[in-house]
Amino acid sequence: MIGFIRLFIMLFVALTVIYVSLSFYSRAVRRSKLKKKWHDGKQLVDRDTFVQRGLERYDGSIRRKLILGVYVVPVVVIAVIIYLTNFT
Amino acid sequence: MFTVLKWVFWATFWTLVVAVFHYTLPQVDIVRVTDTYEKRIDPGENSLFWAQADVGSDGTMANRDVFFIQTRRVKGDVMVYRNEDTGWGWPPYFKFDTSNLQAEAADAKSTNEAPRYFALKHYGWRNEFFTIFPNAISLRQVEGPEASKGIPFLNIFIITLFAAISWAIWVRWRRFRMARIDPTLEAIEDDMAERRGAVRRWFGTWKKKT
């Protein structure tokens, strides 16, 4: 029991670090893409407004929620290993 | 001299990495199981190479009973494997079914006259000088001593992934060094050269003017 708790606490901490870093990185990439899109486009609004609106749309998007997969994947891998090692 | 030191450091580092992978990744042997037994062991200097007590038991006991599987490999030599839970710890095999595996091994016993061959997946090393044993993970019956061990897909995948990550880190380190560290070092060197020139000129003002 204690082994299980220890493993999952360590995993949770490590995965949270990865999740937060990945979130920031992904948002920064989205921001720079928005800036480029504004630069190449019709420029109906000023750049900051354009980028702000684009980021708000990004914040609600599926792409952002997919980053939570960082938590899901290792747990699934562990479950598969347990099944293959112990039940076949 | 620093070049030698650098080479020694990196050689040691990569030897350690290769050793860890060779110990931890699974390997398969084609064996004939001859016997199984249980023995009380007291991990001492070699405790790094023993796992822990079965999941759920008291993990603080200094010595415990460990299952062993004795085999004769088709190579011709004997090999003794231990059979321990890895539980939730390292290596991440999540092996909980030690007793089941022991039961399978006991059922797999055969004699030289009527041999039955098995593919035994294991990890770890056998070293008589330290009394360490590889840890058996699973047993699978095969047709005969010539049976193939199969292609180690998992090992290939893990090693390729590790190589890719190392290369990615190395490339980023090089880029960082070229962008930040080298110009700074060059600026320092130029600075020092300038100052050396200035000191020499100041010394020159003390020389006798002939």
PDB file of C-alpha atoms in Angstrom:
ATOM      1  CA  MET A   1       0.000   0.000   0.000  1.00  0.00           C
ATOM      2  CA  ILE A   2       2.750   2.412   0.976  1.00  0.00           C
ATOM      3  CA  GLY A   3       4.681   1.492  -2.152  1.00  0.00           C
ATOM      4  CA  PHE A   4       1.652   2.280  -4.277  1.00  0.00           C
ATOM      5  CA  ILE A   5       1.109   5.634  -2.574  1.00  0.00           C
ATOM      6  CA  ARG A   6       4.776   6.549  -2.893  1.00  0.00           C
ATOM      7  CA  LEU A   7       4.859   5.734  -6.584  1.00  0.00           C
ATOM      8  CA  PHE A   8       1.723   7.697  -7.367  1.00  0.00           C
ATOM      9  CA  ILE A   9       2.762  10.738  -5.348  1.00  0.00           C
ATOM     10  CA  MET A  10       6.116  10.863  -7.177  1.00  0.00           C
ATOM     11  CA  LEU A  11       4.364  10.328 -10.491  1.00  0.00           C
ATOM     12  CA  PHE A  12       1.823  13.038  -9.719  1.00  0.00           C
ATOM     13  CA  VAL A  13       4.507  15.582  -8.846  1.00  0.00           C
ATOM     14  CA  ALA A  14       6.601  14.792 -11.926  1.00  0.00           C
ATOM     15  CA  LEU A  15       3.584  14.832 -14.231  1.00  0.00           C
ATOM     16  CA  THR A  16       2.345  18.124 -12.786  1.00  0.00           C
ATOM     17  CA  VAL A  17       5.706  19.712 -13.561  1.00  0.00           C
ATOM     18  CA  ILE A  18       5.494  18.383 -17.104  1.00  0.00           C
ATOM     19  CA  TYR A  19       1.865  19.476 -17.473  1.00  0.00           C
ATOM     20  CA  VAL A  20       2.533  23.033 -16.301  1.00  0.00           C
ATOM     21  CA  SER A  21       5.647  23.400 -18.488  1.00  0.00           C
ATOM     22  CA  LEU A  22       3.827  21.999 -21.495  1.00  0.00           C
ATOM     23  CA  SER A  23       0.870  24.325 -20.900  1.00  0.00           C
ATOM     24  CA  PHE A  24       3.030  27.407 -20.810  1.00  0.00           C
ATOM     25  CA  TYR A  25       5.023  26.296 -23.827  1.00  0.00           C
ATOM     26  CA  SER A  26       1.901  25.518 -25.829  1.00  0.00           C
ATOM     27  CA  ARG A  27       0.371  28.901 -24.988  1.00  0.00           C
ATOM     28  CA  ALA A  28       3.592  30.698 -25.976  1.00  0.00           C
ATOM     29  CA  VAL A  29       3.622  28.888 -29.320  1.00  0.00           C
ATOM     30  CA  ARG A  30      -0.036  29.842 -29.837  1.00  0.00           C
ATOM     31  CA  ARG A  31       0.799  33.468 -29.027  1.00  0.00           C
ATOM     32  CA  SER A  32       3.634  33.640 -31.533  1.00  0.00           C
ATOM     33  CA  LYS A  33       1.468  31.979 -34.194  1.00  0.00           C
ATOM     34  CA  LEU A  34      -1.241  34.584 -33.544  1.00  0.00           C
ATOM     35  CA  LYS A  35       1.273  37.400 -33.888  1.00  0.00           C
ATOM     36  CA  LYS A  36       2.438  36.026 -37.206  1.00  0.00           C
ATOM     37  CA  LYS A  37      -1.143  35.576 -38.395  1.00  0.00           C
ATOM     38  CA  TRP A  38      -1.931  39.189 -37.503  1.00  0.00           C
ATOM     39  CA  HIS A  39       1.179  40.355 -39.313  1.00  0.00           C
ATOM     40  CA  ASP A  40       0.253  38.438 -42.465  1.00  0.00           C
ATOM     41  CA  GLY A  41      -3.455  39.315 -42.349  1.00  0.00           C
ATOM     42  CA  LYS A  42      -5.743  42.277 -42.949  1.00  0.00           C
ATOM     43  CA  GLN A  43      -5.009  43.910 -39.565  1.00  0.00           C
ATOM     44  CA  LEU A  44      -8.518  45.130 -38.837  1.00  0.00           C
ATOM     45  CA  VAL A  45      -7.747  45.496 -35.129  1.00  0.00           C
ATOM     46  CA  ASP A  46      -4.503  46.298 -33.363  1.00  0.00           C
ATOM     47  CA  ARG A  47      -2.144  43.446 -32.637  1.00  0.00           C
ATOM     48  CA  ASP A  48      -2.695  43.177 -28.893  1.00  0.00           C
ATOM     49  CA  THR A  49      -6.468  42.910 -29.254  1.00  0.00           C
ATOM     50  CA  PHE A  50      -6.117  40.306 -31.982  1.00  0.00           C
ATOM     51  CA  VAL A  51      -3.693  38.228 -29.925  1.00  0.00           C
ATOM     52  CA  GLN A  52      -5.826  38.573 -26.791  1.00  0.00           C
ATOM     53  CA  ARG A  53      -8.975  37.375 -28.554  1.00  0.00           C
ATOM     54  CA  GLY A  54      -7.099  34.482 -30.142  1.00  0.00           C
ATOM     55  CA  LEU A  55      -5.691  33.417 -26.770  1.00  0.00           C
ATOM     56  CA  GLU A  56      -9.129  33.505 -25.167  1.00  0.00           C
ATOM     57  CA  ARG A  57     -10.417  31.233 -27.904  1.00  0.00           C
ATOM     58  CA  TYR A  58      -7.421  28.947 -27.398  1.00  0.00           C
ATOM     59  CA  ASP A  59      -8.009  28.758 -23.646  1.00  0.00           C
ATOM     60  CA  GLY A  60     -11.413  27.162 -24.218  1.00  0.00           C
ATOM     61  CA  SER A  61     -10.246  24.836 -26.963  1.00  0.00           C
ATOM     62  CA  ILE A  62      -9.907  21.057 -27.121  1.00  0.00           C
ATOM     63  CA  ARG A  63      -6.197  21.381 -27.832  1.00  0.00           C
ATOM     64  CA  ARG A  64      -5.578  22.843 -24.403  1.00  0.00           C
ATOM     65  CA  LYS A  65      -7.605  20.112 -22.718  1.00  0.00           C
ATOM     66  CA  LEU A  66      -5.654  17.419 -24.558  1.00  0.00           C
ATOM     67  CA  ILE A  67      -2.561  18.384 -22.563  1.00  0.00           C
ATOM     68  CA  LEU A  68      -4.240  16.671 -19.600  1.00  0.00           C
ATOM     69  CA  GLY A  69      -3.371  13.480 -21.491  1.00  0.00           C
ATOM     70  CA  VAL A  70       0.002  13.836 -19.763  1.00  0.00           C
ATOM     71  CA  TYR A  71      -1.686  12.473 -16.650  1.00  0.00           C
ATOM     72  CA  VAL A  72      -3.604   9.762 -18.458  1.00  0.00           C
ATOM     73  CA  VAL A  73      -0.845   8.144 -20.521  1.00  0.00           C
ATOM     74  CA  PRO A  74       1.492   6.887 -17.732  1.00  0.00           C
ATOM     75  CA  VAL A  75      -1.404   5.461 -15.745  1.00  0.00           C
ATOM     76  CA  VAL A  76      -2.619   3.570 -18.806  1.00  0.00           C
ATOM     77  CA  VAL A  77       0.912   2.307 -19.517  1.00  0.00           C
ATOM     78  CA  ILE A  78       1.263   1.064 -15.913  1.00  0.00           C
ATOM     79  CA  ALA A  79      -2.083  -0.686 -16.104  1.00  0.00           C
ATOM     80  CA  VAL A  80      -1.076  -2.399 -19.345  1.00  0.00           C
ATOM     81  CA  ILE A  81       2.253  -3.527 -17.847  1.00  0.00           C
ATOM     82  CA  ILE A  82       0.489  -4.918 -14.790  1.00  0.00           C
ATOM     83  CA  TYR A  83      -1.929  -6.845 -16.976  1.00  0.00           C
ATOM     84  CA  LEU A  84       0.802  -8.249 -19.235  1.00  0.00           C
ATOM     85  CA  THR A  85       3.163  -9.205 -16.410  1.00  0.00           C
ATOM     86  CA  ASN A  86       0.707 -10.725 -13.984  1.00  0.00           C
ATOM     87  CA  PHE A  87      -2.250 -11.993 -15.964  1.00  0.00           C
ATOM     88  CA  THR A  88      -0.796 -13.596 -19.087  1.00  0.00           C
TER      89      THR A  88
ATOM     90  CA  MET B   1      44.943  17.193 -19.413  1.00  0.00           C
ATOM     91  CA  PHE B   2      41.395  18.454 -19.347  1.00  0.00           C
ATOM     92  CA  THR B   3      40.678  16.583 -22.549  1.00  0.00           C
ATOM     93  CA  VAL B   4      41.721  13.329 -20.852  1.00  0.00           C
ATOM     94  CA  LEU B   5      39.534  14.141 -17.862  1.00  0.00           C
ATOM     95  CA  LYS B   6      36.609  14.909 -20.131  1.00  0.00           C
ATOM     96  CA  TRP B   7      36.993  11.613 -21.996  1.00  0.00           C
ATOM     97  CA  VAL B   8      37.276   9.654 -18.749  1.00  0.00           C
ATOM     98  CA  PHE B   9      34.145  11.338 -17.403  1.00  0.00           C
ATOM     99  CA  TRP B  10      32.023  10.675 -20.481  1.00  0.00           C
ATOM    100  CA  ALA B  11      33.327   7.089 -20.848  1.00  0.00           C
ATOM    101  CA  THR B  12      32.371   6.378 -17.237  1.00  0.00           C
ATOM    102  CA  PHE B  13      28.980   8.003 -17.677  1.00  0.00           C
ATOM    103  CA  TRP B  14      28.047   6.021 -20.775  1.00  0.00           C
ATOM    104  CA  THR B  15      29.390   2.762 -19.300  1.00  0.00           C
ATOM    105  CA  LEU B  16      27.084   3.330 -16.338  1.00  0.00           C
ATOM    106  CA  VAL B  17      24.129   4.052 -18.622  1.00  0.00           C
ATOM    107  CA  VAL B  18      24.766   0.911 -20.690  1.00  0.00           C
ATOM    108  CA  ALA B  19      25.170  -1.168 -17.501  1.00  0.00           C
ATOM    109  CA  VAL B  20      21.876   0.105 -16.092  1.00  0.00           C
ATOM    110  CA  PHE B  21      20.049  -0.688 -19.321  1.00  0.00           C
ATOM    111  CA  HIS B  22      21.653  -4.131 -19.600  1.00  0.00           C
ATOM    112  CA  TYR B  23      20.620  -4.938 -16.021  1.00  0.00           C
ATOM    113  CA  THR B  24      17.096  -3.535 -16.157  1.00  0.00           C
ATOM    114  CA  LEU B  25      15.775  -4.409 -19.615  1.00  0.00           C
ATOM    115  CA  PRO B  26      14.201  -7.856 -20.055  1.00  0.00           C
ATOM    116  CA  GLN B  27      16.076 -10.734 -21.680  1.00  0.00           C
ATOM    117  CA  VAL B  28      14.907 -14.208 -22.636  1.00  0.00           C
ATOM    118  CA  ASP B  29      16.669 -17.519 -22.060  1.00  0.00           C
ATOM    119  CA  ILE B  30      15.585 -20.910 -23.401  1.00  0.00           C
ATOM    120  CA  VAL B  31      15.880 -23.231 -20.404  1.00  0.00           C
ATOM    121  CA  ARG B  32      14.890 -26.573 -18.965  1.00  0.00           C
ATOM    122  CA  VAL B  33      13.644 -26.078 -15.415  1.00  0.00           C
ATOM    123  CA  THR B  34      15.284 -28.599 -13.092  1.00  0.00           C
ATOM    124  CA  ASP B  35      14.197 -27.586  -9.615  1.00  0.00           C
ATOM    125  CA  THR B  36      12.684 -24.873  -7.484  1.00  0.00           C
ATOM    126  CA  TYR B  37      13.494 -24.038  -3.900  1.00  0.00           C
ATOM    127  CA  GLU B  38      13.161 -21.401  -1.298  1.00  0.00           C
ATOM    128  CA  LYS B  39      15.985 -20.076   0.774  1.00  0.00           C
ATOM    129  CA  ARG B  40      16.442 -17.531   3.497  1.00  0.00           C
ATOM    130  CA  ILE B  41      18.725 -14.781   2.284  1.00  0.00           C
ATOM    131  CA  ASP B  42      20.340 -11.896   4.164  1.00  0.00           C
ATOM    132  CA  PRO B  43      21.053  -9.043   1.775  1.00  0.00           C
ATOM    133  CA  GLY B  44      24.295  -7.386   2.808  1.00  0.00           C
ATOM    134  CA  GLU B  45      26.687  -5.588   0.479  1.00  0.00           C
ATOM    135  CA  ASN B  46      24.697  -6.885  -2.444  1.00  0.00           C
ATOM    136  CA  SER B  47      21.314  -5.514  -1.301  1.00  0.00           C
ATOM    137  CA  LEU B  48      21.161  -3.293  -4.363  1.00  0.00           C
ATOM    138  CA  PHE B  49      20.623  -6.448  -6.428  1.00  0.00           C
ATOM    139  CA  TRP B  50      17.804  -7.879  -4.323  1.00  0.00           C
ATOM    140  CA  ALA B  51      14.223  -6.672  -4.562  1.00  0.00           C
ATOM    141  CA  GLN B  52      11.991  -6.231  -1.533  1.00  0.00           C
ATOM    142  CA  ALA B  53       9.582  -8.426   0.369  1.00  0.00           C
ATOM    143  CA  ASP B  54       6.375  -9.464  -1.388  1.00  0.00           C
ATOM    144  CA  VAL B  55       3.907  -6.610  -1.771  1.00  0.00           C
ATOM    145  CA  GLY B  56       1.805  -6.350   1.352  1.00  0.00           C
ATOM    146  CA  SER B  57       4.319  -7.959   3.702  1.00  0.00           C
ATOM    147  CA  ASP B  58       6.564  -6.274   6.247  1.00  0.00           C
ATOM    148  CA  GLY B  59       9.279  -4.605   4.209  1.00  0.00           C
ATOM    149  CA  THR B  60      11.554  -3.794   7.138  1.00  0.00           C
ATOM    150  CA  MET B  61      12.762  -7.325   7.915  1.00  0.00           C
ATOM    151  CA  ALA B  62      16.478  -7.708   7.316  1.00  0.00           C
ATOM    152  CA  ASN B  63      16.299 -11.254   5.995  1.00  0.00           C
ATOM    153  CA  ARG B  64      13.529 -13.099   4.267  1.00  0.00           C
ATOM    154  CA  ASP B  65      12.757 -16.222   2.283  1.00  0.00           C
ATOM    155  CA  VAL B  66      13.242 -15.937  -1.446  1.00  0.00           C
ATOM    156  CA  PHE B  67      12.050 -18.291  -4.182  1.00  0.00           C
ATOM    157  CA  PHE B  68      14.619 -19.636  -6.602  1.00  0.00           C
ATOM    158  CA  ILE B  69      14.309 -21.452  -9.913  1.00  0.00           C
ATOM    159  CA  GLN B  70      17.134 -23.741 -10.994  1.00  0.00           C
ATOM    160  CA  THR B  71      17.535 -24.402 -14.683  1.00  0.00           C
ATOM    161  CA  ARG B  72      19.843 -25.762 -17.296  1.00  0.00           C
ATOM    162  CA  ARG B  73      20.114 -23.439 -20.241  1.00  0.00           C
ATOM    163  CA  VAL B  74      20.213 -24.819 -23.766  1.00  0.00           C
ATOM    164  CA  LYS B  75      23.638 -23.187 -24.027  1.00  0.00           C
ATOM    165  CA  GLY B  76      24.756 -26.003 -21.762  1.00  0.00           C
ATOM    166  CA  ASP B  77      25.417 -24.163 -18.508  1.00  0.00           C
ATOM    167  CA  VAL B  78      23.244 -23.987 -15.410  1.00  0.00           C
ATOM    168  CA  MET B  79      21.518 -20.815 -14.314  1.00  0.00           C
ATOM    169  CA  VAL B  80      19.759 -20.053 -11.083  1.00  0.00           C
ATOM    170  CA  TYR B  81      17.132 -17.327 -11.079  1.00  0.00           C
ATOM    171  CA  ARG B  82      15.514 -15.713  -8.099  1.00  0.00           C
ATOM    172  CA  ASN B  83      11.816 -15.027  -8.161  1.00  0.00           C
ATOM    173  CA  GLU B  84      10.832 -11.890  -6.270  1.00  0.00           C
ATOM    174  CA  ASP B  85       8.111  -9.257  -6.452  1.00  0.00           C
ATOM    175  CA  THR B  86       9.232  -5.944  -7.868  1.00  0.00           C
ATOM    176  CA  GLY B  87       5.938  -4.484  -6.675  1.00  0.00           C
ATOM    177  CA  TRP B  88       5.509  -0.768  -7.162  1.00  0.00           C
ATOM    178  CA  GLY B  89       9.266  -0.175  -7.049  1.00  0.00           C
ATOM    179  CA  TRP B  90      12.153  -0.273  -9.494  1.00  0.00           C
ATOM    180  CA  PRO B  91      12.469  -1.783 -12.118  1.00  0.00           C
ATOM    181  CA  PRO B  92       8.935  -0.931 -13.242  1.00  0.00           C
ATOM    182  CA  TYR B  93       7.836  -4.467 -14.077  1.00  0.00           C
ATOM    183  CA  PHE B  94       4.971  -4.275 -11.546  1.00  0.00           C
ATOM    184  CA  LYS B  95       5.471  -7.946 -10.782  1.00  0.00           C
ATOM    185  CA  PHE B  96       3.095  -9.068  -8.069  1.00  0.00           C
ATOM    186  CA  ASP B  97       2.522 -12.709  -9.006  1.00  0.00           C
ATOM    187  CA  THR B  98       5.726 -14.237  -7.626  1.00  0.00           C
ATOM    188  CA  SER B  99       3.995 -17.143  -5.941  1.00  0.00           C
ATOM    189  CA  ASN B 100       2.026 -17.888  -9.099  1.00  0.00           C
ATOM    190  CA  LEU B 101       5.201 -17.881 -11.142  1.00  0.00           C
ATOM    191  CA  GLN B 102       6.793 -20.236  -8.626  1.00  0.00           C
ATOM    192  CA  ALA B 103       3.851 -22.589  -9.019  1.00  0.00           C
ATOM    193  CA  GLU B 104       4.263 -22.472 -12.802  1.00  0.00           C
ATOM    194  CA  ALA B 105       7.991 -23.162 -12.434  1.00  0.00           C
ATOM    195  CA  ALA B 106       7.346 -26.125 -10.141  1.00  0.00           C
ATOM    196  CA  ASP B 107       4.943 -27.495 -12.730  1.00  0.00           C
ATOM    197  CA  ALA B 108       7.563 -26.956 -15.446  1.00  0.00           C
ATOM    198  CA  LYS B 109      10.203 -29.241 -13.952  1.00  0.00           C
ATOM    199  CA  SER B 110      11.511 -31.877 -16.324  1.00  0.00           C
ATOM    200  CA  THR B 111      14.412 -34.296 -16.502  1.00  0.00           C
ATOM    201  CA  ASN B 112      17.142 -34.652 -19.078  1.00  0.00           C
ATOM    202  CA  GLU B 113      15.480 -37.840 -20.404  1.00  0.00           C
ATOM    203  CA  ALA B 114      12.113 -36.196 -21.006  1.00  0.00           C
ATOM    204  CA  PRO B 115      12.952 -32.534 -21.372  1.00  0.00           C
ATOM    205  CA  ARG B 116      10.465 -29.695 -21.668  1.00  0.00           C
ATOM    206  CA  TYR B 117      11.767 -26.345 -22.760  1.00  0.00           C
ATOM    207  CA  PHE B 118      10.617 -22.927 -21.676  1.00  0.00           C
ATOM    208  CA  ALA B 119      11.393 -19.339 -22.584  1.00  0.00           C
ATOM    209  CA  LEU B 120      12.168 -17.614 -19.317  1.00  0.00           C
ATOM    210  CA  LYS B 121      12.019 -13.834 -19.394  1.00  0.00           C
ATOM    211  CA  HIS B 122      14.204 -12.217 -16.772  1.00  0.00           C
ATOM    212  CA  TYR B 123      16.252  -9.173 -15.915  1.00  0.00           C
ATOM    213  CA  GLY B 124      19.410  -8.751 -13.874  1.00  0.00           C
ATOM    214  CA  TRP B 125      22.798 -10.415 -13.672  1.00  0.00           C
ATOM    215  CA  ARG B 126      24.211 -13.602 -12.261  1.00  0.00           C
ATOM    216  CA  ASN B 127      27.414 -12.924 -10.424  1.00  0.00           C
ATOM    217  CA  GLU B 128      28.862 -15.624  -8.218  1.00  0.00           C
ATOM    218  CA  PHE B 129      31.299 -13.264  -6.515  1.00  0.00           C
ATOM    219  CA  PHE B 130      28.519 -11.119  -5.114  1.00  0.00           C
ATOM    220  CA  THR B 131      25.876 -13.845  -4.968  1.00  0.00           C
ATOM    221  CA  ILE B 132      23.358 -12.016  -7.074  1.00  0.00           C
ATOM    222  CA  PHE B 133      20.781 -13.656  -9.307  1.00  0.00           C
ATOM    223  CA  PRO B 134      18.672 -12.514 -12.223  1.00  0.00           C
ATOM    224  CA  ASN B 135      14.990 -12.062 -11.390  1.00  0.00           C
ATOM    225  CA  ALA B 136      12.613 -14.276 -13.365  1.00  0.00           C
ATOM    226  CA  ILE B 137       9.563 -12.474 -14.709  1.00  0.00           C
ATOM    227  CA  SER B 138       7.625 -15.023 -16.710  1.00  0.00           C
ATOM    228  CA  LEU B 139       7.719 -18.537 -18.099  1.00  0.00           C
ATOM    229  CA  ARG B 140       6.356 -19.665 -21.456  1.00  0.00           C
ATOM    230  CA  GLN B 141       6.586 -23.146 -22.897  1.00  0.00           C
ATOM    231  CA  VAL B 142       8.333 -23.487 -26.264  1.00  0.00           C
ATOM    232  CA  GLU B 143       8.539 -26.433 -28.672  1.00  0.00           C
ATOM    233  CA  GLY B 144      12.200 -27.324 -28.283  1.00  0.00           C
ATOM    234  CA  PRO B 145      15.741 -26.202 -27.536  1.00  0.00           C
ATOM    235  CA  GLU B 146      15.981 -24.581 -30.976  1.00  0.00           C
ATOM    236  CA  ALA B 147      13.007 -22.288 -30.351  1.00  0.00           C
ATOM    237  CA  SER B 148      13.661 -18.651 -31.144  1.00  0.00           C
ATOM    238  CA  LYS B 149      13.666 -16.094 -28.385  1.00  0.00           C
ATOM    239  CA  GLY B 150      11.703 -13.577 -30.417  1.00  0.00           C
ATOM    240  CA  ILE B 151      12.595 -10.015 -31.344  1.00  0.00           C
ATOM    241  CA  PRO B 152      12.986  -7.745 -28.291  1.00  0.00           C
ATOM    242  CA  PHE B 153      10.597  -5.008 -29.461  1.00  0.00           C
ATOM    243  CA  LEU B 154      10.300  -3.371 -26.048  1.00  0.00           C
ATOM    244  CA  ASN B 155      14.082  -3.108 -25.640  1.00  0.00           C
ATOM    245  CA  ILE B 156      14.449  -1.618 -29.108  1.00  0.00           C
ATOM    246  CA  PHE B 157      11.722   0.907 -28.393  1.00  0.00           C
ATOM    247  CA  ILE B 158      13.135   1.993 -25.027  1.00  0.00           C
ATOM    248  CA  ILE B 159      16.710   2.307 -26.261  1.00  0.00           C
ATOM    249  CA  THR B 160      15.630   4.252 -29.358  1.00  0.00           C
ATOM    250  CA  LEU B 161      13.549   6.589 -27.204  1.00  0.00           C
ATOM    251  CA  PHE B 162      16.488   7.159 -24.869  1.00  0.00           C
ATOM    252  CA  ALA B 163      18.842   7.803 -27.794  1.00  0.00           C
ATOM    253  CA  ALA B 164      16.373  10.291 -29.271  1.00  0.00           C
ATOM    254  CA  ILE B 165      16.026  12.167 -25.987  1.00  0.00           C
ATOM    255  CA  SER B 166      19.819  12.266 -25.443  1.00  0.00           C
ATOM    256  CA  TRP B 167      20.356  13.570 -28.957  1.00  0.00           C
ATOM    257  CA  ALA B 168      17.656  16.217 -28.503  1.00  0.00           C
ATOM    258  CA  ILE B 169      19.272  17.408 -25.265  1.00  0.00           C
ATOM    259  CA  TRP B 170      22.721  17.446 -26.883  1.00  0.00           C
ATOM    260  CA  VAL B 171      21.552  19.460 -29.878  1.00  0.00           C
ATOM    261  CA  ARG B 172      19.862  22.015 -27.643  1.00  0.00           C
ATOM    262  CA  TRP B 173      22.964  22.246 -25.475  1.00  0.00           C
ATOM    263  CA  ARG B 174      25.115  22.927 -28.542  1.00  0.00           C
ATOM    264  CA  ARG B 175      22.755  25.622 -29.788  1.00  0.00           C
ATOM    265  CA  PHE B 176      22.666  27.251 -26.385  1.00  0.00           C
ATOM    266  CA  ARG B 177      26.445  27.140 -26.153  1.00  0.00           C
ATOM    267  CA  MET B 178      26.925  28.704 -29.572  1.00  0.00           C
ATOM    268  CA  ALA B 179      24.333  31.388 -28.934  1.00  0.00           C
ATOM    269  CA  ARG B 180      25.241  32.379 -25.402  1.00  0.00           C
ATOM    270  CA  ILE B 181      28.385  30.914 -23.937  1.00  0.00           C
ATOM    271  CA  ASP B 182      30.871  31.145 -26.839  1.00  0.00           C
ATOM    272  CA  PRO B 183      30.328  34.879 -27.509  1.00  0.00           C
ATOM    273  CA  THR B 184      30.679  35.588 -23.805  1.00  0.00           C
ATOM    274  CA  LEU B 185      33.919  33.591 -23.605  1.00  0.00           C
ATOM    275  CA  GLU B 186      35.254  35.395 -26.672  1.00  0.00           C
ATOM    276  CA  ALA B 187      34.413  38.760 -25.137  1.00  0.00           C
ATOM    277  CA  ILE B 188      36.265  37.772 -21.958  1.00  0.00           C
ATOM    278  CA  GLU B 189      39.320  36.673 -23.945  1.00  0.00           C
ATOM    279  CA  ASP B 190      39.352  39.898 -25.962  1.00  0.00           C
ATOM    280  CA  ASP B 191      39.028  41.838 -22.757  1.00  0.00           C
ATOM    281  CA  MET B 192      41.976  40.037 -21.186  1.00  0.00           C
ATOM    282  CA  ALA B 193      44.136  40.495 -24.276  1.00  0.00           C
ATOM    283  CA  GLU B 194      43.393  44.211 -24.207  1.00  0.00           C
ATOM    284  CA  ARG B 195      44.314  44.511 -20.561  1.00  0.00           C
ATOM    285  CA  ARG B 196      47.544  42.563 -21.017  1.00  0.00           C
ATOM    286  CA  GLY B 197      48.513  45.071 -23.720  1.00  0.00           C
ATOM    287  CA  ALA B 198      47.663  47.963 -21.404  1.00  0.00           C
ATOM    288  CA  VAL B 199      49.768  46.543 -18.526  1.00  0.00           C
ATOM    289  CA  ARG B 200      52.742  46.028 -20.839  1.00  0.00           C
ATOM    290  CA  ARG B 201      52.481  49.616 -22.028  1.00  0.00           C
ATOM    291  CA  TRP B 202      52.375  50.888 -18.453  1.00  0.00           C
ATOM    292  CA  PHE B 203      55.526  48.869 -17.652  1.00  0.00           C
ATOM    293  CA  GLY B 204      57.119  50.415 -20.724  1.00  0.00           C
ATOM    294  CA  THR B 205      56.648  53.922 -19.267  1.00  0.00           C
ATOM    295  CA  TRP B 206      59.072  52.914 -16.448  1.00  0.00           C
ATOM    296  CA  LYS B 207      61.874  51.926 -18.830  1.00  0.00           C
ATOM    297  CA  LYS B 208      64.734  54.285 -19.325  1.00  0.00           C
ATOM    298  CA  LYS B 209      64.248  56.503 -22.292  1.00  0.00           C
ATOM    299  CA  THR B 210      67.392  56.178 -24.358  1.00  0.00           C
TER     300      THR B 210
END
